[in-house]
Coordinates of C-alpha atoms and ligand atoms in Angstrom, one line a residue:
Chain A
M1 CA -29.5 18.0 3.7
K2 CA -28.5 15.2 1.5
I3 CA -26.6 12.1 2.2
L4 CA -25.2 10.0 -0.4
V5 CA -24.2 6.2 0.4
T6 CA -22.8 4.0 -1.8
V7 CA -23.5 0.6 -2.0
T8 CA -22.3 -2.2 -3.7
E9 CA -23.5 -6.1 -4.2
V10 CA -20.5 -8.7 -3.0
A11 CA -20.5 -12.2 -4.3
E12 CA -20.4 -15.0 -1.8
A13 CA -18.7 -18.3 -2.8
D14 CA -20.4 -21.5 -1.5
D15 CA -18.5 -24.2 0.5
E16 CA -17.7 -26.4 -2.8
F17 CA -16.7 -23.9 -5.3
E18 CA -15.0 -24.4 -9.1
I19 CA -13.0 -21.8 -10.6
D20 CA -13.8 -20.8 -14.2
G21 CA -11.0 -19.0 -15.8
L22 CA -10.6 -15.4 -13.8
S23 CA -14.0 -15.7 -11.4
I24 CA -15.7 -18.1 -9.7
D25 CA -18.5 -20.0 -11.3
E26 CA -21.3 -18.3 -11.5
R27 CA -23.3 -21.5 -10.1
Y28 CA -21.4 -21.1 -6.8
L29 CA -21.8 -17.4 -6.5
T30 CA -24.7 -16.1 -4.2
Y31 CA -24.9 -11.9 -4.1
D32 CA -26.2 -9.7 -1.1
L33 CA -25.6 -6.5 0.2
N34 CA -22.2 -5.7 1.4
E35 CA -22.0 -6.2 5.1
W36 CA -20.1 -2.7 5.5
D37 CA -22.9 -0.9 3.7
N38 CA -25.4 -2.1 5.6
Y39 CA -24.0 -0.2 8.4
A40 CA -23.6 2.8 6.4
V41 CA -27.1 2.8 5.3
E42 CA -28.5 2.1 8.3
E43 CA -26.6 5.1 9.8
A44 CA -27.5 7.5 7.0
V45 CA -31.3 6.7 7.7
Q46 CA -31.3 7.2 11.5
I47 CA -29.2 10.5 10.9
G48 CA -32.6 10.9 8.6
E49 CA -34.8 10.0 11.7
E50 CA -33.1 12.6 13.9
H51 CA -32.7 15.6 11.4
D52 CA -35.2 17.5 9.7
D53 CA -35.3 17.2 5.6
V54 CA -32.6 14.7 5.5
E55 CA -32.5 13.0 1.9
V56 CA -30.7 9.8 1.4
V57 CA -29.6 8.4 -1.9
T58 CA -28.0 5.6 -2.5
A59 CA -25.1 5.4 -5.7
T60 CA -23.7 1.9 -7.0
V61 CA -21.5 0.7 -9.9
G62 CA -22.8 -2.3 -10.8
P63 CA -24.9 -4.8 -13.3
E64 CA -28.5 -4.7 -13.3
R65 CA -28.4 -7.7 -11.2
A66 CA -27.3 -5.5 -8.5
E67 CA -30.7 -3.8 -8.2
E68 CA -32.2 -6.3 -6.0
T69 CA -29.5 -5.5 -3.6
I70 CA -30.3 -1.5 -4.2
R71 CA -34.1 -2.4 -3.4
Q72 CA -33.0 -4.0 0.0
A73 CA -31.1 -0.3 0.7
L74 CA -34.4 1.3 -0.4
A75 CA -36.7 -1.3 1.6
K76 CA -34.3 -0.1 4.7
G77 CA -35.1 3.7 4.5
A78 CA -33.0 5.4 1.8
D79 CA -35.0 7.7 -0.7
R80 CA -33.8 6.9 -4.0
A81 CA -30.6 5.2 -6.0
V82 CA -28.8 5.7 -8.7
R83 CA -26.7 3.0 -10.5
V84 CA -23.8 3.3 -12.8
W85 CA -23.0 0.7 -15.3
D86 CA -21.9 0.0 -19.2
D87 CA -20.4 -2.9 -21.2
Q88 CA -17.1 -1.7 -21.1
L89 CA -17.3 -2.1 -17.0
A90 CA -18.9 -5.7 -17.3
D91 CA -16.0 -6.8 -19.6
A92 CA -13.3 -5.7 -16.8
T93 CA -11.6 -8.4 -14.7
M94 CA -11.1 -5.7 -12.2
I95 CA -12.6 -2.2 -11.6
D96 CA -9.9 -0.6 -9.9
A97 CA -10.9 1.8 -7.0
A98 CA -10.0 5.1 -9.5
T99 CA -13.0 4.1 -11.9
K100 CA -15.0 3.7 -9.1
A101 CA -14.3 7.1 -7.5
R102 CA -14.4 8.9 -10.7
L103 CA -18.1 7.2 -11.3
L104 CA -19.3 7.7 -7.6
A105 CA -17.8 11.4 -7.8
A106 CA -19.7 11.9 -10.9
V107 CA -22.8 11.0 -9.2
A108 CA -21.9 13.4 -6.2
E109 CA -21.5 16.2 -8.3
E110 CA -24.9 16.2 -9.7
E111 CA -26.8 15.3 -6.1
D112 CA -24.3 17.9 -4.4
P113 CA -24.7 15.9 -0.7
D114 CA -23.5 17.3 2.4
L115 CA -22.1 14.0 3.5
V116 CA -21.1 10.6 2.0
L117 CA -21.2 7.3 3.7
A118 CA -19.2 4.6 2.3
G119 CA -18.4 1.3 3.6
V120 CA -15.0 0.3 5.1
Q121 CA -14.5 -2.6 2.8
S122 CA -16.4 -5.0 0.3
N123 CA -16.6 -8.6 1.9
D124 CA -15.1 -10.0 -2.0
V125 CA -12.9 -8.0 -3.2
A126 CA -11.5 -5.8 0.4
F127 CA -9.6 -3.1 -1.4
G128 CA -10.9 -0.8 1.1
A129 CA -10.3 2.2 -1.2
T130 CA -13.1 3.5 -2.8
G131 CA -14.2 5.7 -0.3
V132 CA -11.2 7.4 0.8
A133 CA -10.3 7.7 -3.4
L134 CA -13.8 9.3 -3.5
A135 CA -13.1 12.1 -1.1
A136 CA -10.1 12.8 -3.0
E137 CA -11.7 12.7 -6.5
L138 CA -14.5 15.3 -4.9
G139 CA -11.8 17.6 -3.0
F140 CA -14.0 16.5 0.5
E141 CA -12.6 16.0 3.8
W142 CA -12.6 12.1 4.7
A143 CA -12.3 9.6 7.6
A144 CA -11.5 6.0 7.3
V145 CA -13.1 3.3 9.4
V146 CA -15.3 4.9 11.5
N147 CA -17.4 3.4 14.4
Q148 CA -18.9 6.6 16.2
L149 CA -20.2 9.6 14.1
D150 CA -21.8 12.5 15.9
L151 CA -22.6 15.2 13.2
D152 CA -23.3 18.9 13.9
A153 CA -24.5 19.7 10.7
D154 CA -24.5 23.6 11.7
A155 CA -21.5 23.5 13.1
G156 CA -20.4 21.4 9.7
V157 CA -18.4 19.2 11.3
A158 CA -18.7 15.3 12.2
S159 CA -16.8 14.4 15.2
V160 CA -16.2 10.6 14.5
H161 CA -14.4 7.7 16.2
R162 CA -11.9 6.0 13.8
E163 CA -11.0 2.5 15.4
L164 CA -7.5 1.5 14.7
E165 CA -5.8 -1.5 15.5
G166 CA -6.1 -3.0 19.1
G167 CA -8.2 -1.7 20.5
V168 CA -7.8 1.6 20.1
E169 CA -9.8 4.4 18.9
E170 CA -8.5 7.8 17.3
L171 CA -11.4 10.8 17.6
T172 CA -11.1 13.0 15.1
D173 CA -13.4 16.2 14.1
V174 CA -13.9 16.1 10.4
E175 CA -15.0 19.5 8.2
L176 CA -18.0 18.7 6.1
P177 CA -18.8 17.9 3.2
A178 CA -16.7 14.6 3.9
V179 CA -16.4 11.1 3.1
L180 CA -16.9 8.8 5.8
T181 CA -16.2 4.8 5.8
I182 CA -18.4 3.1 8.2
Q183 CA -17.0 0.2 10.2
T184 CA -19.1 -2.9 11.4
G185 CA -20.7 -2.2 14.9
I186 CA -21.4 1.4 14.4
N187 CA -25.4 0.8 14.5
E188 CA -28.0 -1.9 14.5
P189 CA -28.7 -2.0 11.2
R190 CA -32.5 -3.0 11.0
Y191 CA -34.6 -5.5 9.0
A192 CA -36.8 -4.1 6.0
S193 CA -40.2 -4.2 7.3
L194 CA -43.1 -5.7 4.8
R195 CA -44.0 -1.7 4.0
G196 CA -40.2 -1.1 3.5
I197 CA -40.2 -3.6 0.8
R198 CA -43.2 -2.8 -1.0
Q199 CA -42.3 0.7 -0.9
A200 CA -39.0 -0.3 -2.2
Q201 CA -40.2 -0.9 -5.5
S202 CA -41.5 2.0 -6.3
K203 CA -38.4 4.4 -5.3
P204 CA -36.5 5.5 -8.1
L205 CA -33.9 4.0 -9.2
D206 CA -32.0 5.8 -11.9
V207 CA -29.8 4.3 -14.1
H208 CA -26.5 6.2 -16.1
A209 CA -23.7 5.0 -18.3
P210 CA -20.7 6.6 -17.8
A211 CA -20.7 8.7 -20.7
D212 CA -24.1 10.4 -19.7
L213 CA -22.2 11.4 -16.5
G214 CA -19.6 12.4 -18.8
V215 CA -17.1 10.2 -17.8
D216 CA -14.4 8.7 -20.1
L217 CA -13.4 5.3 -18.7
G218 CA -10.4 5.2 -20.7
E219 CA -7.8 2.1 -20.4
S220 CA -7.9 -0.1 -16.5
T221 CA -4.6 0.2 -14.9
L222 CA -5.5 -2.9 -13.1
S223 CA -6.0 -6.5 -14.6
L224 CA -6.8 -9.4 -13.0
T225 CA -4.5 -12.4 -14.6
S226 CA -5.2 -15.6 -12.4
L227 CA -7.3 -16.8 -9.8
E228 CA -7.0 -19.9 -8.2
E229 CA -7.6 -21.5 -4.9
P230 CA -4.4 -20.9 -2.7
E231 CA -2.1 -23.7 -2.4
T232 CA -2.6 -24.5 0.9
E233 CA 0.2 -24.4 3.6
S234 CA -2.0 -26.4 5.8
N235 CA -0.9 -29.2 8.2
V236 CA -4.4 -29.4 9.4
T237 CA -5.1 -32.9 10.5
L238 CA -8.6 -33.5 10.3
F239 CA -11.0 -35.7 12.6
E240 CA -13.5 -37.8 10.5
G241 CA -16.4 -39.4 11.0
S242 CA -20.2 -38.8 12.3
A243 CA -20.0 -35.8 15.2
E244 CA -20.1 -38.2 17.9
E245 CA -16.8 -39.8 16.5
T246 CA -15.1 -36.4 16.0
A247 CA -16.3 -35.2 19.2
S248 CA -14.9 -38.2 21.2
E249 CA -11.5 -38.1 19.2
L250 CA -11.4 -34.5 19.9
A251 CA -11.9 -34.9 23.3
E252 CA -9.5 -37.5 24.3
F253 CA -6.9 -35.4 22.2
L254 CA -7.7 -32.1 24.6
K255 CA -8.1 -34.1 27.7
E256 CA -4.5 -35.7 26.7
R257 CA -3.1 -32.1 26.8
G258 CA -4.8 -31.6 30.2
V259 CA -8.1 -29.6 29.0
G260 CA -10.9 -30.3 30.7
V261 CA -9.1 -33.0 33.1
Chain B
M1 CA 13.1 6.2 -12.4
S2 CA 13.7 3.0 -10.5
D3 CA 13.7 3.9 -6.9
V4 CA 10.9 2.8 -4.2
L5 CA 9.2 5.1 -1.3
A6 CA 8.2 3.4 1.6
V7 CA 6.0 5.1 4.0
T8 CA 6.3 3.9 7.7
E9 CA 4.1 3.7 10.3
H10 CA 4.3 5.3 14.5
R11 CA 1.5 5.4 16.7
R12 CA 1.7 7.0 19.8
G13 CA 5.5 7.2 20.1
E14 CA 5.8 3.8 19.0
L15 CA 7.0 2.3 15.4
R16 CA 4.9 0.0 14.4
D17 CA 6.0 -3.8 13.1
V18 CA 4.8 -3.2 9.8
S19 CA 7.7 -0.6 9.3
H20 CA 10.2 -3.2 9.3
E21 CA 8.1 -5.3 7.1
L22 CA 8.0 -2.7 4.8
I23 CA 11.9 -2.2 4.6
T24 CA 12.0 -6.1 3.4
A25 CA 9.0 -5.8 0.5
G26 CA 10.9 -2.4 -0.5
R27 CA 14.2 -3.5 -0.9
Q28 CA 12.4 -6.6 -2.8
L29 CA 11.0 -4.5 -5.1
A30 CA 14.2 -2.2 -5.5
D31 CA 16.3 -5.3 -6.1
A32 CA 13.9 -6.2 -8.8
T33 CA 14.0 -2.7 -10.6
G34 CA 17.5 -2.2 -9.9
G35 CA 16.9 1.2 -7.7
D36 CA 17.5 2.6 -4.5
L37 CA 15.0 2.2 -1.3
H38 CA 13.8 5.3 0.5
L39 CA 11.8 5.8 3.9
A40 CA 9.3 8.6 4.6
V41 CA 9.0 9.2 8.4
I42 CA 6.2 11.5 8.9
S43 CA 5.5 13.2 12.3
G44 CA 6.0 12.4 15.9
N45 CA 9.9 11.6 17.3
V46 CA 11.1 11.1 13.5
E47 CA 15.4 11.6 14.8
E48 CA 14.4 8.6 17.2
Y49 CA 12.2 6.9 14.2
A50 CA 15.1 7.0 11.6
E51 CA 17.5 5.9 13.7
K52 CA 15.4 2.4 14.5
L53 CA 14.5 2.2 10.9
D54 CA 18.3 2.0 10.0
R55 CA 18.1 -1.4 8.8
R56 CA 20.5 -3.2 6.1
G57 CA 18.9 -2.5 2.5
V58 CA 17.8 1.1 3.3
T59 CA 19.7 3.8 0.9
E60 CA 18.1 6.9 2.4
I61 CA 15.6 8.2 5.3
H62 CA 13.3 11.3 4.6
T63 CA 12.5 12.6 8.0
V64 CA 9.1 15.1 8.2
D65 CA 8.9 17.1 11.4
Y66 CA 5.5 18.0 11.7
G67 CA 3.0 17.3 14.4
E68 CA 3.3 14.9 16.4
E69 CA 0.5 12.0 15.3
F70 CA -0.7 11.0 12.5
N71 CA -2.8 13.1 10.5
H72 CA -3.9 12.2 6.7
D73 CA -4.1 15.5 5.4
V74 CA -0.5 16.2 6.2
Y75 CA 0.7 12.5 5.2
V76 CA -1.0 13.5 1.8
Q77 CA 1.2 16.3 1.6
A78 CA 4.3 14.9 2.5
I79 CA 4.1 12.1 0.7
E80 CA 3.4 14.0 -2.5
A81 CA 6.2 16.5 -1.5
L82 CA 8.6 13.2 -1.3
Y83 CA 7.5 12.2 -4.5
D84 CA 8.1 15.3 -6.3
A85 CA 11.4 15.2 -5.1
I86 CA 12.6 11.6 -5.1
G87 CA 10.3 10.3 -8.5
P88 CA 10.1 6.6 -7.3
Q89 CA 8.6 4.3 -9.5
Y90 CA 6.8 2.5 -6.6
V91 CA 5.4 3.7 -3.5
I92 CA 4.5 1.2 -0.7
A93 CA 2.6 1.3 2.6
P94 CA 0.8 -0.8 5.1
N95 CA -2.2 -2.0 4.5
T96 CA -3.5 -0.8 8.1
V97 CA -6.4 1.1 9.3
N98 CA -4.0 4.5 8.8
G99 CA -2.6 3.5 5.8
L100 CA -5.9 2.9 4.2
D101 CA -6.7 6.4 5.3
Y102 CA -4.1 7.7 3.0
A103 CA -3.0 5.7 0.5
P104 CA -6.4 6.2 -1.8
A105 CA -6.0 9.8 -1.6
V106 CA -2.0 9.8 -2.7
A107 CA -2.9 7.1 -5.5
Q108 CA -5.5 9.5 -6.4
R109 CA -3.7 12.7 -6.4
L110 CA -0.6 11.4 -8.2
D111 CA -2.5 9.4 -10.7
L112 CA -0.7 6.4 -9.7
P113 CA -2.5 2.9 -9.9
L114 CA -3.4 1.6 -6.3
V115 CA -3.6 -2.3 -4.9
T116 CA -4.2 -2.7 -1.5
D117 CA -3.2 -5.7 0.7
A118 CA -0.9 -7.4 -1.3
V119 CA 0.9 -10.7 0.3
D120 CA 3.6 -10.9 -2.5
M121 CA 4.8 -8.7 -5.8
T122 CA 7.0 -9.4 -8.4
V123 CA 8.7 -7.3 -11.2
D124 CA 8.8 -8.8 -14.5
D125 CA 7.9 -6.5 -17.7
G126 CA 5.9 -4.3 -15.1
L127 CA 4.4 -5.2 -11.5
S128 CA 2.2 -8.0 -10.4
V129 CA 0.8 -8.0 -7.3
T130 CA -0.5 -11.3 -5.3
R131 CA -3.6 -10.7 -3.0
E132 CA -6.9 -12.4 -1.8
F133 CA -10.3 -12.2 -3.1
Y134 CA -13.5 -13.9 -2.2
A135 CA -12.6 -13.3 1.5
G136 CA -9.5 -15.8 1.1
K137 CA -11.2 -18.6 -0.8
T138 CA -9.1 -17.5 -3.7
E139 CA -5.7 -15.5 -4.4
G140 CA -5.3 -13.8 -7.5
D141 CA -2.5 -12.0 -9.4
V142 CA -3.2 -8.3 -10.6
D143 CA -1.4 -6.8 -13.4
V144 CA -0.4 -3.5 -13.3
A145 CA -0.5 -1.2 -16.6
G146 CA 2.2 1.4 -16.8
E147 CA 5.3 2.5 -15.2
G148 CA 4.4 3.4 -11.3
A149 CA 2.0 2.1 -8.7
L150 CA 0.9 2.3 -5.2
V151 CA 0.7 -0.6 -3.0
T152 CA 0.0 -1.2 0.5
I153 CA 1.2 -4.4 1.9
R154 CA -0.5 -6.8 4.3
P155 CA 1.5 -6.6 7.8
G156 CA 2.7 -10.0 9.1
E157 CA 3.7 -11.5 5.3
W158 CA 7.1 -10.3 4.8
P159 CA 9.8 -10.4 7.4
G160 CA 10.4 -7.5 9.5
A161 CA 14.1 -6.0 8.0
E162 CA 17.2 -6.6 10.4
G163 CA 20.9 -5.9 10.3
V164 CA 22.3 -2.3 10.8
G165 CA 22.5 -0.3 8.0
D166 CA 24.1 2.8 6.7
A167 CA 21.3 5.0 5.3
V168 CA 21.8 9.0 4.9
V169 CA 19.2 11.0 7.0
D170 CA 17.8 13.7 5.2
A171 CA 15.4 16.2 7.0
F172 CA 13.0 16.8 4.4
D173 CA 11.1 20.3 4.6
V174 CA 7.5 19.9 3.8
E175 CA 5.7 23.4 3.2
V176 CA 2.6 22.1 5.0
D177 CA -0.5 24.3 3.5
E178 CA -2.7 24.4 7.1
G179 CA -5.6 25.4 5.1
A180 CA -5.6 22.0 3.6
V181 CA -5.6 20.0 7.0
R182 CA -9.1 19.8 8.0
S183 CA -9.6 17.0 9.9
T184 CA -8.1 17.2 13.8
V185 CA -7.1 14.6 16.0
T186 CA -8.6 15.4 19.2
G187 CA -7.6 12.3 21.6
Y188 CA -7.5 8.7 21.8
Q189 CA -9.7 6.2 23.3
E190 CA -9.3 2.9 24.9
V191 CA -11.6 -0.1 25.0
G192 CA -12.5 -0.3 28.0
A193 CA -11.4 -3.5 30.6
G194 CA -14.4 -5.9 31.4
D195 CA -14.1 -8.5 33.9
V196 CA -12.3 -11.3 31.9
D197 CA -9.4 -10.8 30.2
I198 CA -9.1 -13.5 27.2
S199 CA -5.2 -12.6 26.3
E200 CA -4.9 -14.6 29.7
A201 CA -6.8 -17.4 29.2
E202 CA -4.9 -20.8 28.5
V203 CA -8.0 -22.4 26.8
L204 CA -10.2 -20.1 24.5
V205 CA -13.5 -21.5 22.7
S206 CA -14.3 -18.6 20.3
V207 CA -17.6 -18.2 18.5
G208 CA -17.8 -16.9 15.5
R209 CA -21.3 -16.2 13.0
G210 CA -22.1 -19.7 12.1
I211 CA -23.5 -19.6 16.0
E212 CA -26.3 -17.8 13.8
E213 CA -28.4 -17.0 16.7
E214 CA -27.6 -14.8 20.5
E215 CA -29.5 -17.8 22.2
N216 CA -27.4 -20.2 20.5
I217 CA -24.2 -18.7 22.4
A218 CA -25.1 -20.8 25.5
L219 CA -24.1 -23.7 23.3
I220 CA -20.7 -22.4 23.8
E221 CA -21.0 -21.1 27.3
E222 CA -21.9 -24.9 28.1
L223 CA -18.6 -26.1 26.5
A224 CA -16.4 -23.6 28.0
D225 CA -18.1 -24.4 31.1
A226 CA -17.6 -28.3 30.9
M227 CA -14.1 -27.3 29.7
G228 CA -13.0 -25.3 31.8
A229 CA -12.3 -22.8 29.2
T230 CA -13.0 -19.2 28.5
V231 CA -15.4 -17.7 25.9
S232 CA -14.0 -15.4 23.2
S233 CA -15.4 -14.7 19.6
S234 CA -14.8 -12.9 16.2
R235 CA -16.0 -9.8 15.6
P236 CA -19.7 -10.2 14.1
I237 CA -20.9 -11.6 17.6
V238 CA -19.8 -8.7 19.5
D239 CA -20.9 -6.2 16.4
N240 CA -24.2 -7.6 17.3
G241 CA -24.3 -7.4 21.2
W242 CA -24.1 -10.7 21.9
L243 CA -21.0 -10.8 23.7
P244 CA -19.0 -7.9 25.5
Q245 CA -16.3 -5.9 22.9
D246 CA -13.5 -7.4 25.3
R247 CA -14.1 -10.9 24.2
Q248 CA -13.4 -10.2 20.7
V249 CA -10.0 -11.6 19.1
G250 CA -8.6 -9.8 16.3
Q251 CA -7.1 -6.4 14.6
S252 CA -9.2 -4.7 16.6
G253 CA -10.1 -6.8 19.4
K254 CA -7.4 -8.7 21.7
K255 CA -4.5 -10.3 20.6
V256 CA -4.4 -14.1 22.0
T257 CA -1.8 -16.9 22.7
P258 CA -3.3 -19.2 24.6
D259 CA -2.1 -23.4 24.8
V260 CA -5.7 -24.0 22.6
Y261 CA -7.6 -22.2 20.5
I262 CA -11.3 -23.5 19.4
A263 CA -12.5 -21.5 16.7
I264 CA -16.3 -22.8 16.2
G265 CA -18.0 -21.3 12.9
I266 CA -15.4 -18.7 12.3
S267 CA -14.1 -18.4 9.2
G268 CA -10.5 -17.3 9.5
A269 CA -10.6 -13.7 8.0
V270 CA -6.8 -12.1 8.1
Q271 CA -8.5 -9.2 10.6
H272 CA -9.3 -12.5 13.0
V273 CA -6.2 -14.8 12.1
A274 CA -4.2 -11.5 13.5
G275 CA -5.3 -11.7 16.8
M276 CA -5.2 -15.6 17.3
K277 CA -2.0 -16.9 15.0
G278 CA 0.1 -17.4 18.1
S279 CA -1.8 -19.8 19.7
D280 CA 0.0 -22.9 20.5
T281 CA -2.5 -25.0 19.3
I282 CA -5.2 -24.0 17.0
I283 CA -8.4 -26.1 16.7
A284 CA -11.4 -25.4 13.8
I285 CA -14.8 -26.5 13.8
N286 CA -16.5 -25.3 10.5
N287 CA -18.7 -27.4 8.3
D288 CA -17.0 -25.0 5.0
P289 CA -14.0 -26.9 3.8
S290 CA -12.4 -24.1 2.0
A291 CA -13.1 -21.6 5.3
P292 CA -9.4 -20.2 5.7
I293 CA -9.3 -20.9 9.2
F294 CA -8.2 -24.5 8.1
D295 CA -4.9 -23.2 6.3
I296 CA -3.9 -21.8 9.8
A297 CA -5.2 -24.7 12.0
D298 CA -3.5 -27.6 13.2
Y299 CA -6.8 -29.7 14.0
G300 CA -10.2 -29.8 12.3
I301 CA -13.6 -31.2 12.1
V302 CA -15.6 -30.3 8.9
D303 CA -19.2 -30.8 10.0
D304 CA -22.3 -28.9 11.4
L305 CA -21.4 -27.3 14.9
F306 CA -24.9 -27.5 16.0
D307 CA -24.0 -31.5 15.8
V308 CA -20.2 -31.1 17.1
V309 CA -20.6 -29.1 20.1
P310 CA -23.2 -30.9 22.4
A311 CA -21.6 -34.0 21.6
L312 CA -18.3 -32.3 22.6
T313 CA -20.1 -30.8 25.8
E314 CA -21.4 -34.5 26.6
E315 CA -17.6 -36.0 26.1
F316 CA -16.5 -33.2 29.1
E317 CA -19.2 -33.6 31.5
Ligands
FAD1 C1 -10.9 -2.7 9.6 C2 -11.4 -4.1 10.2 C3 -11.2 -4.3 11.4 C4 -11.4 -5.8 11.7 N1 -11.5 -6.5 13.0 C5 -11.8 -7.6 13.1 C6 -11.5 -8.5 14.6 O1 -10.7 -7.9 15.3 N2 -11.6 -9.6 14.7 C7 -12.7 -10.2 13.7 O2 -12.9 -11.3 14.2 N3 -13.1 -9.5 12.6 C8 -12.6 -8.3 12.4 N4 -13.0 -8.0 11.1 C9 -13.8 -8.6 10.3 C10 -13.6 -9.7 9.6 O3 -13.2 -9.2 8.2 C11 -14.4 -10.4 9.4 O4 -15.8 -10.1 8.7 C12 -15.3 -11.3 10.1 O5 -13.7 -11.8 11.3 C13 -15.7 -12.6 10.2 O6 -16.3 -13.1 11.4 P1 -16.9 -15.1 11.3 O7 -15.9 -15.5 10.8 O8 -17.3 -14.9 13.0 O9 -17.8 -14.6 9.9 P2 -17.9 -15.2 8.7 O10 -17.0 -15.0 8.0 O11 -19.3 -15.1 8.7 O12 -18.0 -16.9 8.8 C14 -18.4 -17.8 9.7 C15 -18.3 -19.3 9.4 O13 -19.3 -20.0 10.1 C16 -18.9 -21.1 9.4 N5 -20.5 -21.7 9.6 C17 -21.9 -21.0 9.1 N6 -22.5 -22.1 9.7 C18 -21.7 -23.2 10.2 C19 -22.3 -24.2 11.4 N7 -23.7 -24.5 11.1 N8 -21.2 -25.2 11.6 C20 -19.9 -25.0 11.2 N9 -20.1 -24.0 10.8 C21 -20.5 -22.8 10.0 C22 -19.2 -20.4 7.9 O14 -18.5 -21.5 7.1 C23 -17.5 -19.6 7.8 O15 -16.8 -20.1 7.7 C24 -12.4 -6.5 11.0 C25 -12.7 -6.0 9.6 C26 -12.1 -5.2 9.2 C27 -12.3 -3.9 7.9

């Protein structure tokens, strides 16, 4: 069995930051493995540990910098990785879900996986669309926001729980091959061991341009035209001073309202 | 081609609030394009839903009477068929767990550009959608090239439509290809109730990822004890198994409306805010002044929780 896991790096802004044109100034950004993908990788690695002959391959649309993130996934137990990128992608203000889906589908067509796991969303852009768009592109079945997964590979069915709003879960049987978007909390992602980190350095990481995969990107349908800190509608009153001072002011305020008295 | 098609949502026999918000958002778009507003009502008790959806501004309500509950394969086929029949310029859907389970597939099949989680939309030369980036710290405008688009709207951003409408109801026949329905909903399950019901609490001390380690949760429990408050949390704390699931506030957890909600080391992600924005007084303790939680907080302290929380506990002891 082969499992493809989509993996992306995400940018996190520092507490204080500046916007430079259409993005946050690089100096204030830190890159890391997307939280949701971390759970997806763990789920795939666990399936690999429970079944014989499972290969876990990661697929990433991202720049060379993302290889650090990809190595994290390899260190946690993925077997090898594929990364897709070129200058046109690098120049885009935004890469829409359809483009990501086409690129990842091209990788999937070469790999021919039985199961694809994606994160529900990325922390930074949070479109929440790549996994389901990929399923449609591949003609695979799918399920979004999965927080429990039981795989019956022989029957070709994944029995999943989809986490709906308000503490309700939908129980669904999904025919394989399928794309599942994985929700946080589905498992306990491991930390990479030192041995894992060492091994990750020598695991294969192939890089392709879209053209190598036969994908003609065409014009982007979406473009970002402005980025700003939202005008705050906030009416927040801040208590200022040392921690002792602010704590004492807040305590007084709360006690006046009858809290803790 | 200037019409708007809005796909409404229901679950287990009830229309969801976002359906009426879609009417408002859809009307806003249709006014800008000079077109009609069509609603799609798919599966379940469609006639009853159609009646409840007949609000001012709706032109036509298309009901697809097939199946009881949401199934994305049925939705995708029904929306495609409606799209072909109506030929709308824009399709809008809710940015909910189910909305995100079909919208990207519909966009892919209809070759429509997709923008999710819209908080505003304007139509000038073309469609421009406002949404958040970088975990709510920034907001940007996304321009859509070409004629049509599919947009999912964030629940709670548009007011629900009111007034009595005079929409035409059209029972729309869809030949569902059952062979293409490759997933089956077998049931529902509700998260079990624990010993504490946080939605009943008057004062909640809520802890987020800023607490860093499981052993530090004790600091929050001590504060709650001293104040006579109840402990709740954001999602990562529950995902990590540091608190039970019934303590989670938010979209997939509980909706709470206490007199006082104290968010400690919680950034204020939209899915968290969905569960606590109805609190009377919101207090945030966070060392990041740009954290979105301060946009909805009434009072705040921008400082390290590890300094503030013990000092606050002392004040109450
Ligand atoms: C489908 C779906 C459903 C979801 N449902 C929910 C839900 O029901 N509830 C929910 O909460 N989330 C939910 N989420 C997750 C949500 O998107 C966020 O990831 C989550 O709310 C973040 O939790 P947090 O604020 O604790 O963590 P973070 O966003 O990591 O924020 C931590 C905060 O702590 C602050 N901090 C760090 N150190 C300190 C310190 N020493 N002193 C003071 N402050 C500090 C930081 O500045 C930061 O603002 C859902 C997501 C999805 C996709």
